[in-house]
Coordinates of C-alpha atoms in Angstrom, one line a residue:
A918 CA 11.8 -22.5 -10.5
T919 CA 12.3 -25.7 -8.7
G920 CA 15.7 -24.5 -7.0
F921 CA 14.0 -21.6 -5.7
M922 CA 11.5 -23.8 -4.0
A923 CA 13.8 -26.2 -2.6
S924 CA 15.9 -23.7 -0.7
P925 CA 14.5 -23.3 2.9
A926 CA 12.7 -20.1 2.8
S927 CA 11.6 -18.2 6.0
A928 CA 8.1 -18.6 6.5
Y929 CA 6.0 -15.4 7.0
M930 CA 2.4 -15.0 7.1
V931 CA 0.8 -13.0 4.3
Y932 CA -2.6 -11.3 5.0
V933 CA -4.6 -10.4 2.0
S934 CA -7.9 -8.4 2.2
N935 CA -10.6 -9.5 -0.4
E936 CA -12.8 -6.7 -1.1
K937 CA -15.7 -8.8 -2.6
D938 CA -16.2 -11.6 -0.2
N939 CA -15.5 -9.9 3.0
T940 CA -12.5 -12.2 4.0
V941 CA -8.7 -12.0 4.8
S942 CA -6.7 -14.9 3.3
V943 CA -3.8 -15.9 5.3
V944 CA -1.0 -17.3 3.1
D945 CA 2.1 -19.2 4.3
S946 CA 4.9 -17.6 2.3
A947 CA 7.1 -20.8 2.4
T948 CA 4.6 -23.2 1.2
M949 CA 2.6 -20.5 -0.7
E950 CA -0.7 -21.9 0.3
V951 CA -3.8 -20.3 1.9
V952 CA -3.8 -21.7 5.5
K953 CA -6.8 -19.8 6.9
T954 CA -9.7 -17.5 5.7
I955 CA -10.9 -15.0 8.3
N956 CA -14.3 -13.5 7.9
V957 CA -14.5 -9.8 8.3
G958 CA -16.7 -6.6 7.9
P959 CA -17.9 -5.5 4.5
R960 CA -15.6 -4.3 1.8
P961 CA -12.3 -4.8 3.5
R962 CA -9.5 -2.8 1.7
G963 CA -6.6 -1.2 3.6
I964 CA -4.7 -3.6 5.8
T965 CA -1.6 -3.2 8.0
I966 CA 0.1 -4.8 10.9
S967 CA 1.5 -3.7 14.2
H968 CA 5.3 -3.5 14.3
D969 CA 5.4 -6.5 16.6
G970 CA 3.2 -8.5 14.3
K971 CA 0.5 -9.2 17.0
L972 CA -2.3 -7.2 15.6
I973 CA -3.8 -6.7 12.2
Y974 CA -5.7 -3.4 11.5
L975 CA -8.2 -3.7 8.6
C976 CA -10.4 -1.1 6.9
A977 CA -13.9 -2.5 6.8
S978 CA -14.8 0.4 4.4
D979 CA -18.6 -0.2 4.2
D980 CA -18.9 -0.6 8.0
D981 CA -17.2 2.7 8.6
T982 CA -14.8 0.9 11.1
I983 CA -11.4 -0.5 11.5
E984 CA -11.3 -4.0 12.8
I985 CA -8.3 -5.3 15.0
I986 CA -7.6 -8.9 14.2
D987 CA -5.2 -11.0 16.6
T988 CA -2.7 -12.8 14.5
A989 CA -2.3 -15.7 17.1
T990 CA -6.0 -16.6 17.1
H991 CA -7.2 -15.0 13.8
E992 CA -10.1 -13.7 15.7
I993 CA -11.5 -10.1 15.7
V994 CA -10.8 -8.6 18.9
G995 CA -11.7 -5.1 18.8
S996 CA -12.3 -2.0 16.6
L997 CA -11.2 1.6 16.1
P998 CA -13.4 4.6 15.7
S999 CA -13.1 5.8 12.0
G1000 CA -15.0 8.3 9.9
P1001 CA -17.0 7.1 7.0
D1002 CA -15.6 4.9 4.4
P1003 CA -12.0 4.2 5.7
E1004 CA -10.1 3.1 2.7
L1005 CA -6.2 3.2 3.4
F1006 CA -4.1 4.1 6.4
V1007 CA -0.6 4.1 7.6
L1008 CA 1.0 3.3 10.9
S1009 CA 3.4 5.8 12.4
P1010 CA 7.0 4.5 12.6
D1011 CA 6.8 4.5 16.5
G1012 CA 3.7 2.3 16.0
K1013 CA 1.6 4.4 18.5
T1014 CA -0.6 6.3 15.9
L1015 CA -2.8 5.3 12.8
Y1016 CA -3.4 7.8 10.1
V1017 CA -6.6 7.0 8.1
A1018 CA -8.1 8.4 5.0
N1019 CA -11.8 8.7 5.1
E1020 CA -12.9 9.0 1.5
D1021 CA -16.4 10.2 2.0
D1022 CA -15.9 13.1 4.2
N1023 CA -12.6 14.4 2.9
L1024 CA -10.8 13.9 6.4
V1025 CA -7.7 12.3 7.6
T1026 CA -8.3 10.7 11.0
V1027 CA -5.5 10.6 13.4
I1028 CA -6.1 7.6 15.9
D1029 CA -4.0 7.0 19.1
L1030 CA -3.8 3.1 19.1
E1031 CA -3.4 2.9 23.0
S1032 CA -6.4 4.7 24.0
K1033 CA -8.3 3.8 20.7
R1034 CA -9.3 7.5 20.6
V1035 CA -9.5 9.9 17.6
L1036 CA -6.7 12.6 18.3
A1037 CA -7.5 14.9 15.4
E1038 CA -9.4 15.2 12.2
I1039 CA -7.6 17.0 9.3
P1040 CA -9.7 18.5 6.4
V1041 CA -8.1 17.5 3.0
G1042 CA -8.9 17.4 -0.6
V1043 CA -11.9 15.5 -2.2
E1044 CA -11.8 11.7 -1.8
P1045 CA -8.7 11.1 0.1
E1046 CA -7.0 7.8 -0.4
G1047 CA -3.3 7.5 -0.4
M1048 CA -1.4 7.7 2.9
G1049 CA 2.3 7.7 3.4
V1050 CA 4.6 8.7 6.5
S1051 CA 8.3 9.7 6.4
P1052 CA 10.7 7.3 8.2
D1053 CA 11.2 9.8 10.9
G1054 CA 7.5 10.1 11.6
K1055 CA 7.5 14.0 11.1
T1056 CA 5.6 14.0 7.9
M1057 CA 2.5 12.5 6.8
V1058 CA 1.3 12.7 3.2
N1059 CA -2.3 12.1 2.0
T1060 CA -3.5 12.3 -1.6
S1061 CA -6.9 13.4 -2.7
E1062 CA -8.1 11.4 -5.8
T1063 CA -10.4 14.2 -7.1
T1064 CA -8.3 17.2 -6.2
N1065 CA -5.2 15.6 -7.7
M1066 CA -3.1 16.6 -4.7
A1067 CA -0.6 15.3 -2.3
H1068 CA -1.0 17.1 1.0
F1069 CA 2.0 17.3 3.4
I1070 CA 1.0 17.2 6.9
D1071 CA 3.2 18.1 9.8
T1072 CA 2.5 15.3 12.4
A1073 CA 3.4 17.5 15.3
T1074 CA 0.6 19.9 14.5
N1075 CA -1.6 17.9 12.4
E1076 CA -1.5 20.9 10.0
I1077 CA -1.1 20.9 6.2
T1078 CA 2.2 22.6 5.3
H1079 CA 2.2 22.0 1.5
N1080 CA -0.2 21.1 -1.3
V1081 CA 1.4 19.7 -4.2
L1082 CA -0.6 19.4 -7.5
V1083 CA 0.1 15.8 -9.2
D1084 CA -1.6 14.0 -12.1
A1085 CA -5.1 12.5 -12.1
R1086 CA -6.3 10.3 -9.4
P1087 CA -3.4 9.9 -6.9
R1088 CA -3.8 6.6 -5.2
F1089 CA -0.7 5.9 -3.0
V1090 CA 2.4 7.5 -1.3
E1091 CA 5.7 5.9 -0.6
F1092 CA 8.7 7.5 1.1
T1093 CA 12.2 6.4 0.2
P1094 CA 13.8 4.7 3.2
D1095 CA 16.0 7.9 3.8
G1096 CA 13.0 10.1 3.8
S1097 CA 14.3 12.5 1.0
E1098 CA 11.6 11.7 -1.6
A1099 CA 7.8 10.9 -1.5
W1100 CA 6.6 8.9 -4.6
V1101 CA 3.0 9.5 -5.5
S1102 CA 1.1 7.2 -8.1
A1103 CA -1.4 8.7 -10.4
E1104 CA -3.8 6.0 -11.7
I1105 CA -5.5 7.9 -14.4
G1106 CA -2.4 10.1 -15.0
G1107 CA -0.5 7.1 -15.6
T1108 CA 2.5 8.6 -13.8
V1109 CA 4.5 8.4 -10.5
S1110 CA 5.6 11.9 -9.2
V1111 CA 8.8 11.9 -7.2
I1112 CA 8.5 14.8 -4.8
D1113 CA 11.4 16.2 -2.8
N1114 CA 10.6 16.2 0.8
E1115 CA 12.6 19.3 1.5
T1116 CA 11.5 21.6 -1.2
R1117 CA 8.0 19.9 -1.6
E1118 CA 8.5 20.2 -5.3
I1119 CA 8.2 17.5 -8.1
K1120 CA 11.7 16.6 -9.2
H1121 CA 10.9 13.8 -11.5
K1122 CA 7.8 12.3 -13.2
I1123 CA 8.0 8.6 -14.3
T1124 CA 5.9 7.4 -17.0
F1125 CA 5.5 3.9 -18.4
E1126 CA 5.4 2.4 -21.8
I1127 CA 4.5 -1.3 -22.5
P1128 CA 4.6 -2.4 -26.1
G1129 CA 1.0 -3.5 -27.4
L1130 CA -0.8 -1.8 -24.4
R1131 CA -2.9 1.4 -24.6
A1132 CA -1.7 4.1 -22.4
E1133 CA -5.0 4.1 -20.6
S1134 CA -4.6 0.6 -19.4
I1135 CA -1.4 1.4 -17.5
Q1136 CA -2.8 2.6 -14.1
P1137 CA -0.2 2.9 -11.4
V1138 CA -1.5 2.3 -7.9
G1139 CA 0.7 0.5 -5.2
V1140 CA 4.3 1.6 -4.7
R1141 CA 7.0 -0.1 -2.6
I1142 CA 10.6 0.7 -2.3
T1143 CA 13.3 -1.7 -1.2
A1144 CA 15.1 -1.1 2.2
D1145 CA 18.1 -0.3 0.6
G1146 CA 16.4 2.4 -1.4
K1147 CA 17.8 1.2 -4.8
K1148 CA 14.6 -0.2 -6.4
A1149 CA 11.0 0.8 -6.6
Y1150 CA 8.1 -1.4 -7.4
V1151 CA 4.8 0.1 -9.0
A1152 CA 1.8 -2.1 -9.4
L1153 CA 0.2 -0.9 -12.8
G1154 CA -3.5 -2.0 -12.4
P1155 CA -5.1 -3.4 -15.7
A1156 CA -1.7 -3.4 -17.3
N1157 CA -1.3 -6.8 -15.3
R1158 CA 2.3 -5.9 -14.6
V1159 CA 4.7 -4.6 -11.8
A1160 CA 7.1 -2.1 -12.9
V1161 CA 10.7 -2.2 -11.6
I1162 CA 12.4 1.1 -11.3
N1163 CA 16.0 2.0 -10.8
T1164 CA 15.5 4.8 -8.0
E1165 CA 18.7 6.6 -9.1
T1166 CA 18.0 7.1 -12.7
Y1167 CA 14.2 6.7 -12.4
E1168 CA 14.4 4.3 -15.4
V1169 CA 12.0 1.4 -15.7
E1170 CA 14.3 -1.6 -15.8
K1171 CA 11.6 -4.4 -16.2
Y1172 CA 7.9 -5.1 -16.3
A1173 CA 7.0 -8.3 -14.2
L1174 CA 3.7 -10.0 -15.6
V1175 CA 1.4 -10.9 -12.8
G1176 CA -2.1 -11.6 -12.4
Q1177 CA -5.0 -9.2 -13.6
R1178 CA -5.5 -5.6 -12.3
V1179 CA -2.6 -5.5 -9.9
W1180 CA -3.5 -3.4 -7.0
Q1181 CA -1.1 -3.3 -4.0
L1182 CA 2.3 -4.7 -3.0
A1183 CA 4.2 -5.9 0.0
F1184 CA 7.7 -7.1 0.7
T1185 CA 8.3 -10.1 2.9
P1186 CA 10.6 -8.8 5.9
D1187 CA 13.8 -10.4 4.4
Q1188 CA 13.2 -8.4 1.2
K1189 CA 13.6 -11.5 -1.0
T1190 CA 10.0 -11.5 -2.3
I1191 CA 7.5 -8.8 -3.1
I1192 CA 3.9 -9.9 -3.3
S1193 CA 1.2 -8.3 -5.5
T1194 CA -2.6 -8.5 -5.2
N1195 CA -4.4 -9.1 -8.6
G1196 CA -8.0 -8.1 -8.1
V1197 CA -9.6 -9.5 -11.2
S1198 CA -7.9 -12.8 -11.1
N1199 CA -8.4 -13.3 -7.4
D1200 CA -4.8 -14.1 -6.9
I1201 CA -1.7 -12.9 -5.4
T1202 CA 1.9 -13.2 -7.1
F1203 CA 5.2 -14.0 -5.5
I1204 CA 8.0 -12.1 -7.3
D1205 CA 11.6 -12.8 -6.6
V1206 CA 13.3 -9.5 -5.8
E1207 CA 16.7 -10.6 -6.8
T1208 CA 15.6 -11.6 -10.6
D1209 CA 12.4 -9.7 -10.5
E1210 CA 10.8 -12.6 -12.0
P1211 CA 7.3 -13.8 -10.9
V1212 CA 7.6 -17.1 -9.0
Q1213 CA 4.1 -18.4 -8.2
S1214 CA 0.6 -17.0 -8.0
V1215 CA -1.7 -18.3 -5.4
T1216 CA -5.6 -18.1 -5.6
V1217 CA -7.1 -16.1 -2.6
G1218 CA -10.6 -14.7 -2.2
A1219 CA -12.6 -12.6 -4.4
L1220 CA -11.1 -9.1 -5.4
P1221 CA -8.0 -9.2 -3.4
W1222 CA -7.1 -5.4 -2.6
G1223 CA -4.6 -4.9 0.2
V1224 CA -1.7 -7.2 1.5
V1225 CA 0.7 -7.1 4.5
V1226 CA 3.2 -9.5 5.6
S1227 CA 4.0 -10.4 9.3
P1228 CA 7.2 -8.8 10.6
N1229 CA 8.6 -12.0 11.9

């Protein structure tokens, strides 16, 4: 591990939303230390960053608002209109539109970031959570936890075009870099459904088996796929592991042991590291993408939920 630390890594800022103590931890990826703690609104969960890295958008779920944080000053500089209980959101590829899942009123809210206005509200299933957008920006997918569906939405019309039934409690959507597949994790179902983005049908279902663990403790949530499209990483909740999947064969190649109740994941821009948030152990784990070995865990705030890394 010492050799890994000795090589001069690019320094990126890692931003972690801590659901329980209403903070965002700022971690330097080179030193792997918390360099700043930002006080934010109640129950921060979903977190993302503008493509230029200047602004962070944060779901303050219990405040029914989305806070805007300036990455240069770490100050809250504004807010966006949001429906009740925003939980997760996704930024359009052109960086102009934010798509927000409002869990309590079964809507997806479409927000124009320049005017800070709501462009549309799209009725979806019960308890919307997972949000994904295709690389070309034409398709947005929302998952409803209680209806157990992935809703495919045409971003030009803001209309649902397809509803795909998946396993229980879908939590997250990630498109492959070529836009051909949408990967949907089902927390209670314990699976990841790979949905063909053309036919909108499930083409494969990925299951997980870890020796010594009961099936019900394996709960897939966050999903991330490498920029070259070759590997997928799935956070497995109380299983305390991140599954590494070959995207061609859909086989699990490895389970990386991280902290407790692993929730969300984010890559560094150079794709050399993927970072997991571990809610119950109150830390994040840096995983080396080349070896898929955990490198180091760093203590952050209470109940870390979301994570995003500065693009530069």
